[in-house]
Coordinates of C-alpha atoms in Angstrom, one line a residue:
M295 CA 151.9 34.1 30.1
K296 CA 149.1 31.8 29.0
N297 CA 147.8 31.4 32.5
R298 CA 147.0 35.1 32.7
I299 CA 143.2 34.3 32.4
A300 CA 143.0 33.0 35.9
G301 CA 144.3 36.3 37.4
A302 CA 144.2 38.9 34.7
L303 CA 140.6 38.7 33.5
W304 CA 139.2 39.2 37.0
L305 CA 140.0 42.9 37.3
G306 CA 136.8 44.3 38.7
A307 CA 137.8 47.2 40.8
L308 CA 141.5 47.2 39.9
M309 CA 141.3 50.4 37.8
A310 CA 140.5 52.4 40.9
S311 CA 143.9 51.5 42.4
V312 CA 146.1 51.4 39.2
T313 CA 148.6 54.1 38.7
P314 CA 150.5 54.6 35.5
V315 CA 154.0 53.1 35.2
Q316 CA 154.8 55.1 32.1
A317 CA 154.6 58.7 30.9
I318 CA 151.9 58.1 28.3
E319 CA 148.2 57.5 28.9
P320 CA 147.3 54.0 27.6
D321 CA 143.9 52.5 27.3
G322 CA 142.4 51.1 30.5
P323 CA 143.1 47.4 30.1
Q324 CA 146.7 48.1 29.0
L325 CA 147.1 50.4 32.0
A326 CA 146.2 47.5 34.3
N327 CA 148.5 45.2 32.3
A328 CA 151.4 47.5 32.7
Q329 CA 150.8 47.8 36.4
R330 CA 150.8 44.0 36.9
N331 CA 154.0 43.6 34.9
A332 CA 155.8 46.7 36.1
D333 CA 158.8 45.0 37.7
A334 CA 159.4 42.5 34.9
W335 CA 159.1 45.1 32.2
S336 CA 161.3 47.5 34.0
A337 CA 164.1 44.9 34.2
E338 CA 163.6 43.9 30.6
D339 CA 163.6 47.5 29.4
A340 CA 166.9 48.2 31.2
E341 CA 168.5 45.3 29.2
I342 CA 166.9 46.6 26.0
S343 CA 168.2 50.1 26.6
Q344 CA 171.7 48.7 27.0
K345 CA 171.4 46.8 23.7
L346 CA 170.2 49.9 21.9
A347 CA 172.9 52.1 23.5
A348 CA 175.5 49.7 22.2
L349 CA 174.0 49.9 18.7
E350 CA 174.0 53.7 18.9
E351 CA 177.6 53.7 20.0
R352 CA 178.5 51.5 17.0
F353 CA 176.7 53.6 14.4
G354 CA 176.9 57.0 16.0
K355 CA 173.2 57.6 15.9
K356 CA 169.9 56.1 16.7
P357 CA 168.4 53.5 14.4
N358 CA 166.8 54.3 11.1
I359 CA 163.1 53.3 10.9
I360 CA 161.2 52.4 7.7
Y361 CA 157.5 51.6 7.9
I362 CA 155.9 50.1 4.7
L363 CA 152.1 50.2 4.7
T364 CA 150.4 48.3 1.9
D365 CA 146.8 48.2 0.7
D366 CA 144.1 45.5 1.0
I367 CA 146.5 42.5 1.3
G368 CA 144.7 39.9 3.2
W369 CA 145.8 37.4 5.8
G370 CA 147.0 34.3 3.8
E371 CA 147.8 36.3 0.6
M372 CA 151.5 36.1 1.0
G373 CA 153.6 33.2 0.0
W374 CA 154.9 32.6 3.5
Q375 CA 151.2 32.3 4.6
G376 CA 150.3 29.7 2.0
G377 CA 149.3 32.1 -0.8
G378 CA 151.8 33.6 -3.1
K379 CA 152.4 31.6 -6.3
H380 CA 149.7 29.1 -5.2
R381 CA 147.1 31.8 -5.7
G382 CA 148.7 33.5 -8.7
T383 CA 150.2 36.3 -6.6
P384 CA 153.9 35.3 -6.3
T385 CA 155.8 37.4 -3.6
P386 CA 159.3 35.7 -3.5
E387 CA 161.1 38.8 -2.3
L388 CA 158.6 39.6 0.4
D389 CA 158.7 36.0 1.5
K390 CA 162.5 36.3 1.7
M391 CA 162.2 39.4 3.9
A392 CA 159.7 37.5 6.2
F393 CA 162.0 34.6 6.8
E394 CA 165.0 36.8 7.3
G395 CA 163.1 38.5 10.2
M396 CA 159.9 38.1 12.1
R397 CA 156.6 36.9 10.6
F398 CA 153.5 38.0 12.4
W399 CA 150.5 35.8 12.2
S400 CA 148.5 37.8 14.8
A401 CA 149.0 41.3 13.4
Y402 CA 146.0 43.7 13.2
A403 CA 145.1 46.9 11.5
E404 CA 141.9 49.1 11.4
P405 CA 139.1 47.9 9.1
S406 CA 139.9 50.3 6.2
C407 CA 142.4 52.6 4.7
T408 CA 142.1 56.1 6.2
P409 CA 141.5 54.6 9.7
T410 CA 144.7 52.6 9.5
R411 CA 146.7 55.6 8.2
I412 CA 145.5 57.5 11.3
A413 CA 146.5 54.7 13.6
I414 CA 150.0 54.1 12.2
N415 CA 150.8 57.9 12.2
T416 CA 149.3 58.8 15.6
G417 CA 149.2 55.6 17.7
R418 CA 145.5 56.2 18.3
H419 CA 142.3 54.6 17.2
P420 CA 140.6 56.9 14.7
V421 CA 137.6 57.3 16.9
R422 CA 139.8 59.3 19.3
T423 CA 141.0 61.7 16.7
G424 CA 137.7 62.9 15.2
L425 CA 138.4 61.4 11.8
L426 CA 136.2 58.4 11.6
S427 CA 135.7 57.4 8.0
V428 CA 137.4 56.8 4.7
L429 CA 138.0 60.1 2.9
W430 CA 136.7 60.8 -0.6
P431 CA 137.7 63.6 -3.0
G432 CA 136.2 66.9 -2.1
M433 CA 135.9 66.3 1.7
E434 CA 137.3 68.9 3.9
D435 CA 138.0 66.5 6.8
G436 CA 141.5 65.4 7.5
L437 CA 144.0 64.6 10.2
S438 CA 143.8 67.3 12.9
P439 CA 146.9 69.5 13.3
E440 CA 146.4 68.8 17.0
E441 CA 147.3 65.2 16.5
V442 CA 151.0 64.3 17.0
T443 CA 152.5 62.1 14.3
T444 CA 155.5 59.7 14.4
A445 CA 157.3 62.1 12.0
E446 CA 156.7 65.0 14.3
L447 CA 158.1 63.1 17.4
L448 CA 161.1 61.9 15.5
S449 CA 161.8 65.2 13.9
E450 CA 162.2 66.7 17.3
Q451 CA 164.9 64.1 18.0
G452 CA 166.8 65.2 14.9
Y453 CA 165.5 62.5 12.5
N454 CA 165.3 63.2 8.8
T455 CA 161.7 62.3 7.8
A456 CA 160.2 61.5 4.5
M457 CA 157.1 59.8 3.1
W458 CA 156.0 58.3 -0.2
G459 CA 152.7 56.9 -1.3
K460 CA 149.0 57.1 -0.6
W461 CA 148.5 59.8 2.1
H462 CA 144.7 59.7 2.3
L463 CA 144.5 61.8 5.4
G464 CA 143.0 64.9 3.9
D465 CA 143.1 66.9 0.7
L466 CA 143.7 70.4 2.2
E467 CA 147.1 71.8 2.7
E468 CA 146.7 72.0 6.5
H469 CA 146.3 68.2 6.6
A470 CA 149.2 67.5 4.2
P471 CA 152.2 65.4 5.3
E472 CA 154.7 68.3 4.9
N473 CA 152.6 70.0 7.6
Q474 CA 152.4 66.8 9.7
G475 CA 156.1 66.3 10.5
F476 CA 157.6 65.2 7.2
D477 CA 160.6 67.1 5.7
Y478 CA 159.7 65.7 2.3
A479 CA 156.6 64.0 0.9
Y480 CA 155.7 62.6 -2.5
Y481 CA 152.1 61.6 -2.2
G482 CA 148.8 60.8 -3.7
L483 CA 145.7 62.3 -2.2
F484 CA 143.1 59.6 -2.7
N485 CA 142.6 55.9 -2.8
G486 CA 142.9 54.0 -6.1
A487 CA 139.3 54.2 -7.2
P488 CA 139.3 57.8 -8.6
D489 CA 142.1 56.7 -11.1
Y490 CA 139.4 54.8 -12.9
W491 CA 136.5 57.3 -12.8
Q492 CA 137.3 59.2 -15.9
A493 CA 138.5 56.1 -17.7
S494 CA 135.1 54.5 -17.0
F495 CA 133.4 57.6 -18.5
E496 CA 135.6 57.5 -21.6
D497 CA 135.4 53.8 -22.1
K498 CA 132.1 52.7 -23.8
S499 CA 132.8 48.9 -23.6
G500 CA 131.8 48.6 -19.9
T501 CA 135.3 47.3 -19.0
F502 CA 135.8 49.7 -16.2
P503 CA 133.7 49.7 -13.0
F504 CA 132.4 53.2 -12.7
A505 CA 130.2 53.5 -15.7
D506 CA 127.9 56.2 -14.4
F507 CA 130.6 58.7 -13.7
P508 CA 129.7 61.8 -15.7
G509 CA 133.3 62.9 -16.6
Y510 CA 135.5 65.4 -14.9
E511 CA 133.9 68.6 -16.3
A512 CA 130.3 67.6 -15.5
Y513 CA 131.4 66.3 -12.1
K514 CA 133.1 69.6 -11.2
E515 CA 130.2 71.6 -12.5
G516 CA 127.6 69.6 -10.6
T517 CA 129.5 69.1 -7.3
G518 CA 132.2 71.7 -7.2
I519 CA 134.8 68.8 -6.8
D520 CA 137.9 69.3 -8.8
L521 CA 139.8 66.1 -9.7
S522 CA 142.5 67.8 -11.8
I523 CA 145.3 67.1 -9.2
G524 CA 146.0 63.6 -8.0
G525 CA 149.1 64.1 -5.9
Y526 CA 151.7 66.5 -4.7
V527 CA 155.4 66.9 -3.9
G528 CA 155.6 68.7 -0.5
T529 CA 158.5 70.1 1.5
K530 CA 158.3 71.2 5.1
G531 CA 158.1 75.0 5.3
A532 CA 158.0 75.4 1.5
G533 CA 154.6 74.2 0.5
R534 CA 153.7 71.8 -2.2
K535 CA 153.3 71.6 -6.0
P536 CA 151.4 69.1 -8.1
I537 CA 153.2 66.0 -9.3
E538 CA 153.9 66.2 -13.1
G539 CA 154.0 63.4 -15.7
T540 CA 152.1 60.1 -15.7
A541 CA 152.6 59.7 -11.9
G542 CA 150.6 62.9 -11.2
P543 CA 147.1 63.3 -12.8
L544 CA 144.5 60.6 -12.1
S545 CA 144.5 57.7 -14.6
P546 CA 144.7 53.9 -14.7
E547 CA 148.4 54.3 -15.5
R548 CA 149.2 56.6 -12.6
Q549 CA 149.8 54.1 -9.9
E550 CA 152.5 52.1 -11.6
A551 CA 154.3 55.2 -12.6
F552 CA 154.0 56.6 -9.1
E553 CA 155.4 53.4 -7.5
N554 CA 158.3 53.3 -9.9
E555 CA 159.2 56.9 -9.2
S556 CA 158.7 56.3 -5.5
I557 CA 161.2 53.4 -5.2
S558 CA 163.7 55.4 -7.3
Q559 CA 163.4 58.3 -4.9
I560 CA 163.4 56.1 -1.8
T561 CA 166.6 54.2 -2.7
K562 CA 168.3 57.5 -3.6
Y563 CA 167.1 59.0 -0.3
V564 CA 168.6 56.1 1.6
K565 CA 172.0 56.5 -0.2
D566 CA 172.0 60.2 0.4
N567 CA 171.3 59.9 4.1
A568 CA 173.2 56.7 4.9
D569 CA 176.2 58.7 6.2
D570 CA 174.3 61.6 7.6
E571 CA 174.9 62.4 11.2
N572 CA 171.2 62.0 11.9
P573 CA 169.0 58.9 11.3
F574 CA 166.1 58.8 9.0
F575 CA 162.4 57.8 9.2
I576 CA 160.7 56.7 6.1
Y577 CA 156.9 56.1 5.8
W578 CA 156.1 54.3 2.5
A579 CA 152.4 54.0 2.1
S580 CA 152.5 52.0 -1.1
Y581 CA 149.7 51.8 -3.6
A582 CA 150.2 48.0 -3.7
Q583 CA 147.6 46.8 -4.1
Q584 CA 144.7 48.9 -5.4
I585 CA 142.8 48.0 -8.6
A586 CA 145.5 49.0 -11.1
N587 CA 147.8 46.5 -12.7
S588 CA 151.5 46.6 -13.5
Q589 CA 152.1 46.4 -17.2
E590 CA 155.8 45.5 -16.5
F591 CA 154.8 42.5 -14.4
L592 CA 151.6 41.4 -16.1
D593 CA 153.4 38.5 -17.8
A594 CA 155.7 37.7 -15.0
P595 CA 155.9 33.9 -14.1
G596 CA 153.1 32.7 -12.0
V597 CA 151.1 36.0 -12.1
D598 CA 147.3 35.7 -12.6
K599 CA 146.6 38.0 -15.5
N600 CA 142.9 38.3 -14.7
N601 CA 143.7 39.7 -11.3
R602 CA 145.2 43.1 -11.9
Q603 CA 146.4 43.3 -8.3
A604 CA 148.6 40.2 -8.8
S605 CA 151.0 41.9 -11.2
F606 CA 151.1 45.0 -9.0
L607 CA 152.0 42.9 -6.0
A608 CA 154.8 41.3 -7.9
M609 CA 156.1 44.7 -8.7
H610 CA 155.9 45.8 -5.1
S611 CA 157.7 42.6 -4.0
K612 CA 160.6 43.5 -6.3
H613 CA 160.6 47.1 -5.1
V614 CA 160.9 46.1 -1.4
D615 CA 163.8 43.9 -2.3
E616 CA 165.5 46.8 -4.0
L617 CA 165.1 48.8 -0.8
L618 CA 166.5 46.1 1.4
E619 CA 169.5 45.5 -0.9
T620 CA 170.2 49.2 -0.8
L621 CA 170.3 49.1 3.0
K622 CA 172.8 46.3 2.8
E623 CA 174.9 47.9 0.2
E624 CA 175.1 51.1 2.2
G625 CA 176.2 49.2 5.3
I626 CA 173.2 50.4 7.4
A627 CA 170.9 47.3 7.4
E628 CA 171.9 46.5 11.0
N629 CA 170.9 50.0 12.1
T630 CA 167.6 50.0 10.3
L631 CA 164.3 48.6 11.4
V632 CA 161.9 47.8 8.5
V633 CA 158.3 46.9 9.2
W634 CA 155.9 45.8 6.5
I635 CA 152.2 45.6 7.2
S636 CA 148.9 45.7 5.3
D637 CA 146.2 48.3 6.1
N638 CA 143.2 46.0 6.2
G639 CA 141.8 42.8 4.7
P640 CA 141.0 42.3 1.0
M641 CA 138.4 44.2 -1.0
Y642 CA 136.3 41.8 -3.2
A643 CA 134.3 44.5 -4.9
F644 CA 136.1 44.2 -8.2
W645 CA 136.7 40.5 -8.3
P646 CA 138.7 38.8 -9.8
T647 CA 140.9 41.8 -9.3
S648 CA 141.2 41.4 -5.6
G649 CA 143.3 40.3 -2.6
Y650 CA 142.2 37.3 -0.7
T651 CA 142.1 36.0 2.8
L652 CA 141.4 32.6 4.4
L653 CA 139.5 34.3 7.2
R654 CA 135.8 35.3 7.4
G655 CA 135.1 38.9 6.4
A656 CA 136.9 41.5 4.3
K657 CA 137.8 45.2 4.2
G658 CA 135.4 47.2 6.3
D659 CA 134.6 44.4 8.7
V660 CA 135.7 43.9 12.3
L661 CA 135.8 40.2 11.6
E662 CA 139.3 38.7 11.5
G663 CA 139.2 38.9 7.7
G664 CA 138.9 42.7 7.8
V665 CA 141.4 43.5 10.5
R666 CA 143.9 40.6 10.8
V667 CA 146.7 41.2 8.3
P668 CA 150.1 39.9 7.3
A669 CA 153.1 41.8 8.8
M670 CA 156.9 41.3 9.0
A671 CA 159.7 43.0 10.8
W672 CA 163.3 42.9 9.5
W673 CA 166.4 44.2 11.3
P674 CA 169.6 42.1 10.7
G675 CA 171.6 41.6 13.9
M676 CA 168.7 42.8 16.1
I677 CA 165.8 40.7 15.1
E678 CA 166.6 37.0 15.0
P679 CA 165.6 35.5 11.6
G680 CA 163.0 32.7 11.2
Q681 CA 160.6 33.8 13.9
D682 CA 156.8 33.5 13.9
P683 CA 155.6 34.6 17.3
T684 CA 152.0 34.1 18.5
D685 CA 152.1 37.5 20.2
V686 CA 149.6 40.1 19.1
L687 CA 150.7 43.3 17.2
H688 CA 148.5 46.2 16.4
V689 CA 149.3 48.9 13.8
T690 CA 149.1 51.6 16.5
D691 CA 152.0 49.9 18.3
L692 CA 154.3 51.0 15.5
F693 CA 153.9 54.7 16.6
T694 CA 154.9 54.0 20.2
T695 CA 157.7 51.6 19.2
A696 CA 159.2 54.2 16.9
A697 CA 159.1 56.7 19.7
R698 CA 160.9 54.4 22.0
L699 CA 163.6 53.5 19.4
G700 CA 164.0 57.2 18.4
G701 CA 164.4 58.5 22.0
A702 CA 161.0 60.3 21.7
Y703 CA 158.9 58.2 24.1
D704 CA 158.8 60.8 26.8
N705 CA 157.5 63.3 24.3
I706 CA 154.4 61.4 23.5
P707 CA 151.5 63.7 24.7
N708 CA 149.9 62.7 27.9
D709 CA 146.8 64.8 27.5
R710 CA 145.2 62.0 25.4
I711 CA 144.9 58.2 25.2
T712 CA 147.7 56.5 23.2
D713 CA 146.5 53.1 22.1
G714 CA 149.8 52.0 20.7
I715 CA 152.1 49.9 22.9
D716 CA 155.9 49.8 22.8
Q717 CA 156.7 46.4 21.3
T718 CA 160.5 46.8 21.2
A719 CA 160.7 43.8 23.6
L720 CA 158.8 41.7 21.1
F721 CA 161.0 42.7 18.2
L722 CA 164.3 42.2 20.0
N723 CA 163.5 39.3 22.5
G724 CA 161.0 37.4 20.5
E725 CA 158.0 35.3 21.2
G726 CA 156.4 35.7 24.6
H727 CA 157.7 39.2 25.1
G728 CA 154.8 41.0 23.4
R729 CA 153.0 43.5 25.7
R730 CA 149.5 43.6 24.2
Q731 CA 146.6 41.7 25.8
F732 CA 143.6 43.9 24.8
M733 CA 142.6 45.2 21.4
A734 CA 139.5 47.2 20.4
H735 CA 138.0 46.9 16.9
Y736 CA 136.0 50.0 16.0
S737 CA 133.9 50.5 12.9
G738 CA 133.7 54.3 12.7
P739 CA 132.5 55.4 16.1
V740 CA 131.0 52.0 17.0
L741 CA 132.9 49.4 19.0
G742 CA 132.1 46.3 17.1
A743 CA 134.4 43.8 18.7
F744 CA 137.3 43.4 21.1
R745 CA 140.0 40.8 21.8
Y746 CA 141.6 39.8 25.1
D747 CA 144.3 37.2 24.9
D748 CA 142.9 34.4 22.7
F749 CA 139.3 35.5 23.2
K750 CA 137.3 37.8 21.0
I751 CA 133.9 39.2 21.6
H752 CA 131.6 40.4 18.8
I753 CA 129.2 42.9 20.3
T754 CA 125.6 42.2 19.1
E755 CA 122.2 43.3 20.2
G756 CA 121.1 41.7 23.4
H757 CA 117.6 40.4 23.9
G758 CA 115.5 39.5 26.9
G759 CA 118.2 40.7 29.3
L760 CA 120.8 38.3 27.8
P761 CA 124.2 39.7 26.9
G762 CA 124.6 40.9 23.3
M763 CA 127.8 39.0 22.3
D764 CA 129.2 36.2 20.4
F765 CA 132.3 34.5 22.0
Y766 CA 135.2 33.2 20.0
N767 CA 138.5 31.6 20.7
V768 CA 140.4 33.0 17.7
K769 CA 143.5 31.0 18.4
R770 CA 141.5 27.8 18.0
D771 CA 139.1 29.3 15.5
P772 CA 140.8 32.1 13.5
G773 CA 138.1 31.8 10.9
E774 CA 135.4 32.8 13.4
K775 CA 133.1 29.9 12.5
Y776 CA 132.0 28.8 15.9
G777 CA 131.1 31.9 17.9
E778 CA 128.1 31.6 20.2
L779 CA 126.9 33.3 23.4
Y780 CA 126.5 30.4 25.8
P781 CA 130.0 28.9 25.7
G782 CA 131.3 32.3 26.7
L783 CA 128.9 32.9 29.7
W784 CA 131.9 32.6 32.0
V785 CA 133.5 35.7 30.6
V786 CA 130.5 38.0 30.6
Q787 CA 131.4 39.9 33.7
P788 CA 135.2 39.9 33.1
M789 CA 134.6 41.2 29.6
Q790 CA 132.2 43.8 30.9
Q791 CA 134.9 44.9 33.4
L792 CA 137.3 45.3 30.5
L793 CA 134.7 47.5 28.7
G794 CA 134.4 49.5 31.8
M795 CA 138.1 50.2 31.9
H796 CA 138.1 51.0 28.2
Y797 CA 135.2 53.4 28.3
G798 CA 136.3 54.8 31.7
R799 CA 139.5 56.1 30.1
T800 CA 137.4 57.7 27.4
K801 CA 135.5 59.7 30.0
Q802 CA 138.9 60.9 31.4
F803 CA 140.2 61.7 27.9
P804 CA 137.2 62.4 25.6
H805 CA 137.4 61.8 21.9
R806 CA 138.1 64.8 19.6
S807 CA 134.9 66.0 18.0
P808 CA 134.4 65.0 14.3
M809 CA 134.9 67.8 11.7
T810 CA 131.7 66.7 9.9
P811 CA 128.8 65.8 12.2
Q812 CA 128.1 62.1 12.0
E813 CA 124.5 62.6 10.9
S814 CA 125.9 64.3 7.8
T815 CA 128.0 61.2 6.8
L816 CA 127.3 57.8 5.4
T817 CA 129.6 56.2 8.0
A818 CA 128.0 53.9 10.6
H819 CA 126.6 55.9 13.5
D820 CA 126.2 55.1 17.2

């Protein structure tokens, strides 16, 4: 596998002769990779299919799938990565989950929250979907109804589908989760910042960070933006209604109340559906960790009281443990894949309330600190415990993997690029069985960097005819401290060939047009 550079990088004219070995339309470099490995992967897939068939015969249905997406938790923040109690953010239950399954040290997301939510739900880089930026209250943009979500694919296969948490893919009803494949959804519309806007207006001490916010009434009068509703309960085919009680309207207390209600509902949902003839898919986009604290866990042992996120993460760790214990008690743990992943690197804007990473960069960056995140996969009896593979996993892969496990792979649309790769082989067979070589890192519509095997290229402005790039070996240098042009001169043409494959596929399958013209946004432009 590691000798792939000698043959795999030099792919100049290969794209002209490559034919797909799978029904979906992958990115160019992955298309070439699949062609090279067609025979080996076909044999491996046959063995995996037998293993999954045996599991289905045992339980009488396909596996349940639970995806837990968290917020702004950086690479190195978790206890199993050297953080945890040593940084004042103890995560004992999450660490237990990690060691009972597979710990990913090379897992990647998009650089920020809305983009990663697009990626995990559609298996596509946001640039392809026309939704390029983080959404803010009052925007009419949202996830296009033409995009196909994991929930929609699995619903067609008979799955019960539900989501809890931070939706952040559009305020309008047409973009809502109950209209994007979920049978039931309990969700907040925005990120965590608006919970503190009115509190900042009402507080005269300067404690809260948005001191210039004019208050709800003046804001609505001046902008037309109504912040009276923070979240909804939605049901497929029946519409939605605002969440009532503390968990509904925006406030600093909302997020803790929302999370407590969410885990209560999630565990009940698991119990109610454990013996159902159909499997379930749960997407839990937790508010851990935004800028709110948990009053319940503020004084928990080892928690840094001056970092509001630390108490919230301690609460989340406990909630995840409740979920896993419920799966065990109901006797369905061995038929349930649980994947936990962060949506991007830490946001330092409200320090010391912040996540942390040992890598360079943070939320919003295509540096490793912005896109490389902690992730774990847990599936007793199917995923061997104690694994820490070096293989690369991207958040888009969760879409395609769920489709494979749920019997929906052939229903993935082939009129568009799907960036996600089926990583069932990595989950079930372990290190060395990952199927991702190439990864693109976009910032809005701009390709800022890309990775191939252990090598990462930062795209910069060229000068004097020289290539515009910094070359890194991110296995040797995950902190990206030693990137330069000249040590990477030997990869200039191979990397340009990869870019040719990547952009060539875009010409075949153009990106969806943005709802809001880019010149009318504050997102980075081409």
